Tab-separated table of C-alpha atoms and ligand atoms in Angstrom:
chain	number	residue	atom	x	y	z
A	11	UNK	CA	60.761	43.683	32.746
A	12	UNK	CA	57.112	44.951	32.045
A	13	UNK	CA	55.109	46.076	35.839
A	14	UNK	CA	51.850	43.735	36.144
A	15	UNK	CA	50.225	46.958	35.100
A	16	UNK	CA	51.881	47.327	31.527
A	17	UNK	CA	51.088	43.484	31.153
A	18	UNK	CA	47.645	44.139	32.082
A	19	UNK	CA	47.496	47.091	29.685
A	20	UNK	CA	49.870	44.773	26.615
A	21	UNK	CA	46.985	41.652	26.931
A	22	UNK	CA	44.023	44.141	27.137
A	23	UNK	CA	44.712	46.106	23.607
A	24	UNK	CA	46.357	42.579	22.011
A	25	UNK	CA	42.882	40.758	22.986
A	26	UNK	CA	41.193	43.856	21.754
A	27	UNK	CA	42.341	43.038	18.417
A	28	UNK	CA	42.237	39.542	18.344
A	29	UNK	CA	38.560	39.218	18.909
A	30	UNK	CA	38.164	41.872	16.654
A	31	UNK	CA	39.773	39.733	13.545
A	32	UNK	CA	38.214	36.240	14.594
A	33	UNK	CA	35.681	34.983	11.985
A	34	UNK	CA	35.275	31.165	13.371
A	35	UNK	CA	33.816	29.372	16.231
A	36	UNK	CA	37.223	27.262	16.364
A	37	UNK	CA	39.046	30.862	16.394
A	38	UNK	CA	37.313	31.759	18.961
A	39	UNK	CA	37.745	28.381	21.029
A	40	UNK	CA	41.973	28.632	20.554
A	41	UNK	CA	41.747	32.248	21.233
A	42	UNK	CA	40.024	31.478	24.533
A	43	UNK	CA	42.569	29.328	25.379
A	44	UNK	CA	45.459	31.063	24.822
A	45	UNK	CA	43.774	34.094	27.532
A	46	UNK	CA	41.448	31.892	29.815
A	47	UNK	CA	42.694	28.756	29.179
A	48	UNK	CA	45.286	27.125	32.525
A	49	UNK	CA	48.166	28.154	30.659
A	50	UNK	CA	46.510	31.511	28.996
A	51	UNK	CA	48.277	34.832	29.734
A	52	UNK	CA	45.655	35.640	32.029
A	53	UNK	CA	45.631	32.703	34.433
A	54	UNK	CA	49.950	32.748	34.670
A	55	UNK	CA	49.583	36.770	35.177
A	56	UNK	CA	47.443	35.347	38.650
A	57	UNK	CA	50.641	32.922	39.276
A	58	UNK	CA	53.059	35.630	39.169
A	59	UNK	CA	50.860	37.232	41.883
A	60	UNK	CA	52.936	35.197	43.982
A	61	UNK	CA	56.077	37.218	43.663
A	62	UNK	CA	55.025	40.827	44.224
A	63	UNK	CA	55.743	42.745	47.383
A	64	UNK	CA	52.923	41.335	50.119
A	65	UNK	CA	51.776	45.090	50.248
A	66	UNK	CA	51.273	45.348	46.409
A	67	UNK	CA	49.133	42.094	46.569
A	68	UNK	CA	45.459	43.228	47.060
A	69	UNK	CA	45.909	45.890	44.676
A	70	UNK	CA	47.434	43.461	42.243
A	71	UNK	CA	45.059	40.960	43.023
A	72	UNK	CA	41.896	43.295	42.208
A	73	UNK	CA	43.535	44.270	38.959
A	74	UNK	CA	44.136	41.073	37.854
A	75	UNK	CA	40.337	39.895	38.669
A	76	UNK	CA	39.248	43.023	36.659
A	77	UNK	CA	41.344	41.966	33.708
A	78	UNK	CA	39.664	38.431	34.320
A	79	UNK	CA	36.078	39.445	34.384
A	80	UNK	CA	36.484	42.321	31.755
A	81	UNK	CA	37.793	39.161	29.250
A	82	UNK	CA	35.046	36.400	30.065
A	83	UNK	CA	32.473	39.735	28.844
A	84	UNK	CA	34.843	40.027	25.652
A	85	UNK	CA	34.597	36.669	24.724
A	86	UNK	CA	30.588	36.266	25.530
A	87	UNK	CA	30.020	39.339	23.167
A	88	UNK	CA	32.731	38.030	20.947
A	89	UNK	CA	31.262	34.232	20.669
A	90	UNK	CA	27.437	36.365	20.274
A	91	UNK	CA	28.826	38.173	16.878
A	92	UNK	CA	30.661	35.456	15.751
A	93	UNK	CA	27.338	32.371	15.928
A	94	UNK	CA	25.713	35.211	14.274
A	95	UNK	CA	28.216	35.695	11.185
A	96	UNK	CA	27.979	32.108	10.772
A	97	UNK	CA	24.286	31.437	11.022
A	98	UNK	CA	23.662	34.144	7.943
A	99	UNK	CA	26.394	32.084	6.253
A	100	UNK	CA	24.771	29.262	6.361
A	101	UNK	CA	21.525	30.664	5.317
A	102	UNK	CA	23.055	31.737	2.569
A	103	UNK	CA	24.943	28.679	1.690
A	104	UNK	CA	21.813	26.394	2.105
A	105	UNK	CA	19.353	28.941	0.518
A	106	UNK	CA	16.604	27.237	-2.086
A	107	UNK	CA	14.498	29.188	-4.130
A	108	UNK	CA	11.484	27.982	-3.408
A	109	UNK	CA	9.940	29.633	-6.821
A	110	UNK	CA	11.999	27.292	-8.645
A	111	UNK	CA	9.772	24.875	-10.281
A	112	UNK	CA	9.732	21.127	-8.889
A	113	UNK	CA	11.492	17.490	-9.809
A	114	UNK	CA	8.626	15.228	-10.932
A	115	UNK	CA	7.986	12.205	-8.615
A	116	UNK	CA	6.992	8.941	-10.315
A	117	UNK	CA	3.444	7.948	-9.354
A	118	UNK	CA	2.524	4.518	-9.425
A	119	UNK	CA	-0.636	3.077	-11.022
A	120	UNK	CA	-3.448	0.517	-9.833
A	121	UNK	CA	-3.013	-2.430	-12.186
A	122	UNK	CA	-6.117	-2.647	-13.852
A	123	UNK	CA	-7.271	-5.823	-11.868
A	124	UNK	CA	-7.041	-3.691	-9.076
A	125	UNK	CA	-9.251	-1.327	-10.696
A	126	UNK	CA	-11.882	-3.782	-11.352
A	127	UNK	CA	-11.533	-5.421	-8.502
A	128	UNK	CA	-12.526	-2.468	-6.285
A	129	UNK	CA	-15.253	-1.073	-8.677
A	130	UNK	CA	-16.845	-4.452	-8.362
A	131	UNK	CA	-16.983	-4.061	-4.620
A	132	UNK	CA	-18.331	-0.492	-4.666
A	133	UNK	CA	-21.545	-1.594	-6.822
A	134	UNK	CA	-21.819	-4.618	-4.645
A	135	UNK	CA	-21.286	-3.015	-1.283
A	136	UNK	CA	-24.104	-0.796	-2.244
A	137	UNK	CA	-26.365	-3.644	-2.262
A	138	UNK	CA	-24.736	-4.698	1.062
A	139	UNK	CA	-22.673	-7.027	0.136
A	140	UNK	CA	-19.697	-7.676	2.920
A	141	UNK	CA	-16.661	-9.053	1.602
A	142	UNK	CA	-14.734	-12.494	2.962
A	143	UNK	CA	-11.510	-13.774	1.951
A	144	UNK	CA	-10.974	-17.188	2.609
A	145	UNK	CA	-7.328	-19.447	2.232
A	146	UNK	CA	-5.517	-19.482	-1.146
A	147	UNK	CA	-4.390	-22.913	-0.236
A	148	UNK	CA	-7.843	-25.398	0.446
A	149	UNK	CA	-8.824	-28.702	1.117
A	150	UNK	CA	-10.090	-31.162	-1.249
A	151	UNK	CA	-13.296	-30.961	1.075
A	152	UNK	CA	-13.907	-26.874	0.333
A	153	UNK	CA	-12.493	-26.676	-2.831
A	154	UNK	CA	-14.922	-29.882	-4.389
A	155	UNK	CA	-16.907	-32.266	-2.435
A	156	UNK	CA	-18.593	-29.365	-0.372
A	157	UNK	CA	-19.397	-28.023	-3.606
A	158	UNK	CA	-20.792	-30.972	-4.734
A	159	UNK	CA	-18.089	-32.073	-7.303
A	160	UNK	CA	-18.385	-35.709	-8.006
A	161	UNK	CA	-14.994	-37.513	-7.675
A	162	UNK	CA	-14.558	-38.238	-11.701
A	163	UNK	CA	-15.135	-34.599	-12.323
A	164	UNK	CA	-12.423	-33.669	-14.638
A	165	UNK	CA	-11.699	-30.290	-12.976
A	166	UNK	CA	-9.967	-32.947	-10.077
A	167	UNK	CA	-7.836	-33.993	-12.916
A	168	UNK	CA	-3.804	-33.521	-11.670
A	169	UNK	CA	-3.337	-31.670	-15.057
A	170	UNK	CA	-5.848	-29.093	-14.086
A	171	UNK	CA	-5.608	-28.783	-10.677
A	172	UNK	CA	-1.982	-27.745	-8.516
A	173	UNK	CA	-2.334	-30.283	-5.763
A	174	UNK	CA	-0.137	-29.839	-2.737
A	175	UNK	CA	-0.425	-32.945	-1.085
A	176	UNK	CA	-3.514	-35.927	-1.620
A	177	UNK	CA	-5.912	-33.485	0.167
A	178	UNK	CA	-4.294	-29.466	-0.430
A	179	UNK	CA	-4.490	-27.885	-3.283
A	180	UNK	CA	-4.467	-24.130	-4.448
A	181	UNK	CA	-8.076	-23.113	-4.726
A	182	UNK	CA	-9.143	-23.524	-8.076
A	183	UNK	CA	-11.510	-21.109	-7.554
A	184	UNK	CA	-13.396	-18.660	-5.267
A	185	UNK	CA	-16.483	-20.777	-4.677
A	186	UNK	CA	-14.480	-22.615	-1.731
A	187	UNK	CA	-15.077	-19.372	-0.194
A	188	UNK	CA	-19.084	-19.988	0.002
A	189	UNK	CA	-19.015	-23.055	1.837
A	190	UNK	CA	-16.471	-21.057	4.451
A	191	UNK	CA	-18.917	-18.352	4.940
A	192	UNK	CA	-21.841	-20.616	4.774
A	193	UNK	CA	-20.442	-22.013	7.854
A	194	UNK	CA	-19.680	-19.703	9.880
A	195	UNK	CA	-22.462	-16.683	9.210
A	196	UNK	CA	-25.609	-16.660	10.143
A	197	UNK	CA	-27.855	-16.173	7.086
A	198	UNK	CA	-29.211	-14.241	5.522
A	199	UNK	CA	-26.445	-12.533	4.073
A	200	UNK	CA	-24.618	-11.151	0.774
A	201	UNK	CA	-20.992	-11.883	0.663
A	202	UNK	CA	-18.382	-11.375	-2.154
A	203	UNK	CA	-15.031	-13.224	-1.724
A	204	UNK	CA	-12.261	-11.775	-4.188
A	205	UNK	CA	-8.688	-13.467	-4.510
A	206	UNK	CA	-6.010	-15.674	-6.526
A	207	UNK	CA	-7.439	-18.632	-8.077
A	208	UNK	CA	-4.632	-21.160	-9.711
A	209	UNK	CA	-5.242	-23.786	-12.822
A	210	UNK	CA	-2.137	-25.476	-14.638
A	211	UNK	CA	-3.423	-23.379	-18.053
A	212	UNK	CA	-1.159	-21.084	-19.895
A	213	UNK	CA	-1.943	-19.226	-23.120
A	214	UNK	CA	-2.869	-15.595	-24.893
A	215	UNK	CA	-6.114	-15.446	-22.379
A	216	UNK	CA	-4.845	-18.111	-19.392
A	217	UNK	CA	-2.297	-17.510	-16.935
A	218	UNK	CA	-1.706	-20.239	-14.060
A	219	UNK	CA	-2.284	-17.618	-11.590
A	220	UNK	CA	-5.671	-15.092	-12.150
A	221	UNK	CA	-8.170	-13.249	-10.216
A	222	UNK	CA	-12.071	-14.230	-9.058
A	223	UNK	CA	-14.913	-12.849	-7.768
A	224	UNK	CA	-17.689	-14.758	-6.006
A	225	UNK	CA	-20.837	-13.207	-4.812
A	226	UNK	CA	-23.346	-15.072	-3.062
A	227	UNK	CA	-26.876	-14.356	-1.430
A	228	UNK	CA	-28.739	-16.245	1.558
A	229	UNK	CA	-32.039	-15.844	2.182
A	230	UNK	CA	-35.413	-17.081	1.482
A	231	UNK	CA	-37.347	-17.702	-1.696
A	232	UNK	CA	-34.580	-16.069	-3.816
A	233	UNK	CA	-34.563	-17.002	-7.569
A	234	UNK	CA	-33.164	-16.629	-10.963
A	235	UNK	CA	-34.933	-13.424	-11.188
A	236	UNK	CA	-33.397	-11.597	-8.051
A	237	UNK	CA	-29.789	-12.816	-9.281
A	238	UNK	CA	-31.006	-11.243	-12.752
A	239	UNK	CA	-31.628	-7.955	-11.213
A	240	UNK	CA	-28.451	-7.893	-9.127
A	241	UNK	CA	-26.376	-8.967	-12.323
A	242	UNK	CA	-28.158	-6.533	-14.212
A	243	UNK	CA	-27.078	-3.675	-12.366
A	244	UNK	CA	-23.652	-4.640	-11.656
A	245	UNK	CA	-23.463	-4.738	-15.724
A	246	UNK	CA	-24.745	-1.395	-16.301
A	247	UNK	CA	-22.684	0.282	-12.889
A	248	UNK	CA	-19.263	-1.832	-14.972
A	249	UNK	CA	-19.787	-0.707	-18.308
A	250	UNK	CA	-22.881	1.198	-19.297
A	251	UNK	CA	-25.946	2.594	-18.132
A	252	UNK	CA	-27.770	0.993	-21.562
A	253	UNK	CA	-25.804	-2.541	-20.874
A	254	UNK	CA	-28.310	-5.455	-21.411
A	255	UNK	CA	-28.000	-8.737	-19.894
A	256	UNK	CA	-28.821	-12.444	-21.042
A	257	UNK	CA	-28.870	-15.837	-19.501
A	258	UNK	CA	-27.969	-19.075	-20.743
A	259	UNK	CA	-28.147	-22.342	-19.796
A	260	UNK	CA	-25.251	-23.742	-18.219
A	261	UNK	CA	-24.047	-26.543	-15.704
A	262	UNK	CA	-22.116	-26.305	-12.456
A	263	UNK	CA	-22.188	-28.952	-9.702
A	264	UNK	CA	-22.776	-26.335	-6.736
A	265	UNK	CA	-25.817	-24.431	-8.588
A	266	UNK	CA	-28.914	-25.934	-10.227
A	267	UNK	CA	-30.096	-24.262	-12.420
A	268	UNK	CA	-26.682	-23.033	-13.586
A	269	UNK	CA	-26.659	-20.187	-16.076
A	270	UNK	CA	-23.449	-18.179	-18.397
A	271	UNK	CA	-24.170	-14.423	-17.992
A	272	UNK	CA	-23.555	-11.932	-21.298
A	273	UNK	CA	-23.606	-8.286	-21.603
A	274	UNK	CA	-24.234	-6.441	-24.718
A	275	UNK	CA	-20.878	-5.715	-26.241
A	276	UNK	CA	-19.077	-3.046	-25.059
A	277	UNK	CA	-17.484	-2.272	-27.618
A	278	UNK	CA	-20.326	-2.065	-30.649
A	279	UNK	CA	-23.162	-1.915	-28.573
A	280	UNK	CA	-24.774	-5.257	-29.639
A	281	UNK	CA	-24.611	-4.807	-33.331
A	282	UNK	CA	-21.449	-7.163	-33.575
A	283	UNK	CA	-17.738	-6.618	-33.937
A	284	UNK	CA	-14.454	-8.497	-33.656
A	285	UNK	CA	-14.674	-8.291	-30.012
A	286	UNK	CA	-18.137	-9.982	-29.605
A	287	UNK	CA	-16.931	-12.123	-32.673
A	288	UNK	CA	-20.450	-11.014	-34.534
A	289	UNK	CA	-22.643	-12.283	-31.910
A	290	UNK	CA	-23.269	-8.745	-30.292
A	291	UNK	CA	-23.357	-10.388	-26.776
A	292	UNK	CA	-20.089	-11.285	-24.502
A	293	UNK	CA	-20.061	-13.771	-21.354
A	294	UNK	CA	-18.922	-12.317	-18.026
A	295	UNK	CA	-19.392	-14.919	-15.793
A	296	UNK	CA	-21.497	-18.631	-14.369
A	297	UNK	CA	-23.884	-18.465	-11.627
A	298	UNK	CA	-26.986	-19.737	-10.510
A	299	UNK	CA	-29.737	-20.811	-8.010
A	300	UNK	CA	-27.009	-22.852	-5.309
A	301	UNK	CA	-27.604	-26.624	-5.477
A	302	UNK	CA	-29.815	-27.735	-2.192
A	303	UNK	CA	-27.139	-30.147	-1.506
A	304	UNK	CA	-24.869	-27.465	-1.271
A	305	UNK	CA	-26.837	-25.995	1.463
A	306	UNK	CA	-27.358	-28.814	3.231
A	307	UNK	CA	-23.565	-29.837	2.911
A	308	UNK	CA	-23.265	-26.395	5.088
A	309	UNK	CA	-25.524	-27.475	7.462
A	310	UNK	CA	-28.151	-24.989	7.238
A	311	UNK	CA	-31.699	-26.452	5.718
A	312	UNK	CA	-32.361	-26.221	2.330
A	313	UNK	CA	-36.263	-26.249	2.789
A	314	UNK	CA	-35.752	-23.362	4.635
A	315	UNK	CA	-32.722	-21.293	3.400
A	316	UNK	CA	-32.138	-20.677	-0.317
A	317	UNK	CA	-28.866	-18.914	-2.472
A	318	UNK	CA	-27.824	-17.031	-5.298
A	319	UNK	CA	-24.332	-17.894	-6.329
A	320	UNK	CA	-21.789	-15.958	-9.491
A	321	UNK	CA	-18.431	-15.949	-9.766
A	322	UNK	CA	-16.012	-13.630	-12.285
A	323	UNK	CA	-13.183	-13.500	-13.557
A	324	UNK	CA	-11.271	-10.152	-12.681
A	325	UNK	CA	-9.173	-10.496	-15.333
A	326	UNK	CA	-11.385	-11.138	-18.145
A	327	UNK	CA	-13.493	-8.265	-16.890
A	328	UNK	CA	-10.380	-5.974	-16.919
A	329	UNK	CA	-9.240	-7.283	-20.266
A	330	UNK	CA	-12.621	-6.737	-21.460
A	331	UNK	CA	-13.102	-2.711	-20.209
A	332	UNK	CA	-9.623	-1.530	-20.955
A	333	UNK	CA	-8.714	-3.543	-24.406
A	334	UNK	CA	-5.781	-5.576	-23.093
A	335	UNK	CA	-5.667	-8.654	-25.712
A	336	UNK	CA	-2.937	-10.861	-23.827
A	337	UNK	CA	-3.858	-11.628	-19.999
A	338	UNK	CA	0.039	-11.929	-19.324
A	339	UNK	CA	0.312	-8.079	-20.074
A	340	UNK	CA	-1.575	-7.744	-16.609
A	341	UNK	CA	0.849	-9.386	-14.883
A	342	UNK	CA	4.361	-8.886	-16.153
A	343	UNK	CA	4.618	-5.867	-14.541
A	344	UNK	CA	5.739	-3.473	-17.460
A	345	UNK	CA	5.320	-0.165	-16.260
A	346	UNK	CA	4.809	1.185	-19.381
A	347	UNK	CA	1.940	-0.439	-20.085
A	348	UNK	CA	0.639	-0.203	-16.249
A	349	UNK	CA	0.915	3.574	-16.399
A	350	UNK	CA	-1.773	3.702	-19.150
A	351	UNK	CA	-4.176	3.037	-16.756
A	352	UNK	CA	-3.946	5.472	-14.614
A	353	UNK	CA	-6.987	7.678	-13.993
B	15	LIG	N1	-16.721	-21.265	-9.749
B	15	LIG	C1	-17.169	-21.168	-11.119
B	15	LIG	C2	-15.946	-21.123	-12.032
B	15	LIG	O1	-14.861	-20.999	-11.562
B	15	LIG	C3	-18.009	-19.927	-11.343
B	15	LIG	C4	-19.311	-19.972	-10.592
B	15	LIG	C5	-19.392	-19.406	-9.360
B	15	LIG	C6	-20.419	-20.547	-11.130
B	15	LIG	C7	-20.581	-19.415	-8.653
B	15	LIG	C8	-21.619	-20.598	-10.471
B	15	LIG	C9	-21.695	-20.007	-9.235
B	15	LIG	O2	-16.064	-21.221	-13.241
């Protein structure tokens, strides 16, 4: 039978060793319990305490708390070099060379109506224009008779129009969007309202779903020649700085006179192409002076107040700048076509 002292002495050089050869923070843990632990050879050399001579005790007892305290130290400097060890492990393990070139991430694109859409409102925003968007889904009452669309008008027609009920319908343009700001602003004022327009049309340059623009202008005395100079430097801001613009004669319920606005070709400059179909000239978009009944229908006084009214179409526009041929490209989402117009 080994004295307390030659146990003391056996667990101090076997522990010596152990923590010496442990590599693991589990290792360590087991290890711990096997010395500290309740049943560890430490703790039961405190139990057996209990059986010495009552004279040997203190002695013992000391000894025995030395052993204790000299251990917890062990394992604290042990448990130090072992987090250590396994931090630069890890380091290594989850090292990245950060000279190693990158992994392309896909970029998305703006789709082109986007594009146009937002150049649009730059040029006009310098002129102080504000921008309103109004409901997607109208009322007869916005969408026509505010605008001065007799009832037999064929764009009421069921086959042109995506009626929701007798009275809703989806806007079948942007110009609703006039007689919404027109009743709630307080002229004078420039306002563009962007957004989805819907028609039951579907072919190479029609979609039944396509984008507007409407500008219009309240103040007084305004006439064809103010909406000529806006249009006129929208034009050249859109496509050139040597784009011309023309007027023609037109009709529209909501503006009297009514005009069709052309540029210059964009693509031959005027001197006629397959583009401009030999005429040299290409039309952008309707506007005019707005009808007084329209103005009056808004409640504001015609004799007093007068308006400047255009609306385009996005699309066309962005068909027009970039070269796309079929309006459904802009649409179908093909991202291989999309990413082509990235700047
Ligand atoms: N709303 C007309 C259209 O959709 C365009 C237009 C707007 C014409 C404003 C005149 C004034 O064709």
């Amino acid at each position: 039978m080994l004295s307390v002292e030659e146990k003391i002495l056996e667990i101090r050089s076997k522990m010596t060793a152990d923590l010496e050869s442990v590599s693991s923070s589990e290792g360590l843990t087991r290890l711990w319990g096997e010395y500290l632990g309740k049943s560890g050879c430490v703790t039961m050399l405190s139990r057996e305490l209990g059986k010495a001579a009552p004279a040997d005790r203190p002695a013992l007892g000391k000894a025995i708390n030395a052993l204790r305290g000299w251990a917890e130290e062990q394992f604290k400097a042990a448990e130090s070099a072992v987090k250590q060890r396994e931090l630069e492990e890890r380091y290594l393990r989850e090292a990245v060379d950060v000279t190693m070139p990158g992994e392309d991430l896909p970029v998305g694109g703006l789709n082109p109506v986007t594009i146009v859409r937002r150049q649009l409102i730059d040029v006009f925003g310098g002129l102080g224009f504000k921008v309103y968007e109004g409901p997607e889904i109208e009322d007869d009452y916005h969408n026509f008779t505010a605008l001065n669309t007799p009832m037999e008008h064929p764009a009421r027609d069921k086959q042109d129009t995506f009626y929701i009920n007798d009275d809703l319908l989806l806007r079948t343009h942007t110009s609703p969007g006039q007689i919404r700001v027109m009743e709630s602003w307080e002229p004078p004022f420039k306002v563009l309202v962007p957004g989805r327009v819907f028609r039951c049309d579907d072919d190479a340059t029609h979609t039944p779903m396509f984008h507007q623009m409407e500008g219009l202008v309240i103040d007084k005395n305004l006439s064809l020649c103010d909406l000529h100079g806006l249009l006129d430097t929208m034009a050249k801001a859109m496509f050139t700085p040597d784009t011309k613009t023309r007027f023609r004669p037109s009709y529209f319920p909501f503006t009297e006179p009514s005009v069709e606005v052309d540029v210059s070709c964009c693509e031959c400059g005027g001197k006629g192409c397959s583009l401009c179909k030999g005429t040299g000239w290409i039309e952008i978009l309707g506007g005019g002076v707005v009808n007084r009944k329209v103005i009056e229908n808004c409640g504001l006084n015609p004799d007093e107040w007068s308006g400047l009214a255009f609306g385009f179409g996005l699309d066309r526009i962005s068909m027009l700048k970039y070269g796309v041929n079929n309006i459904h490209i802009l649409f179908d989402g093909d991202t291989r076509i999309l990413s082509q117009f990235k700047k």
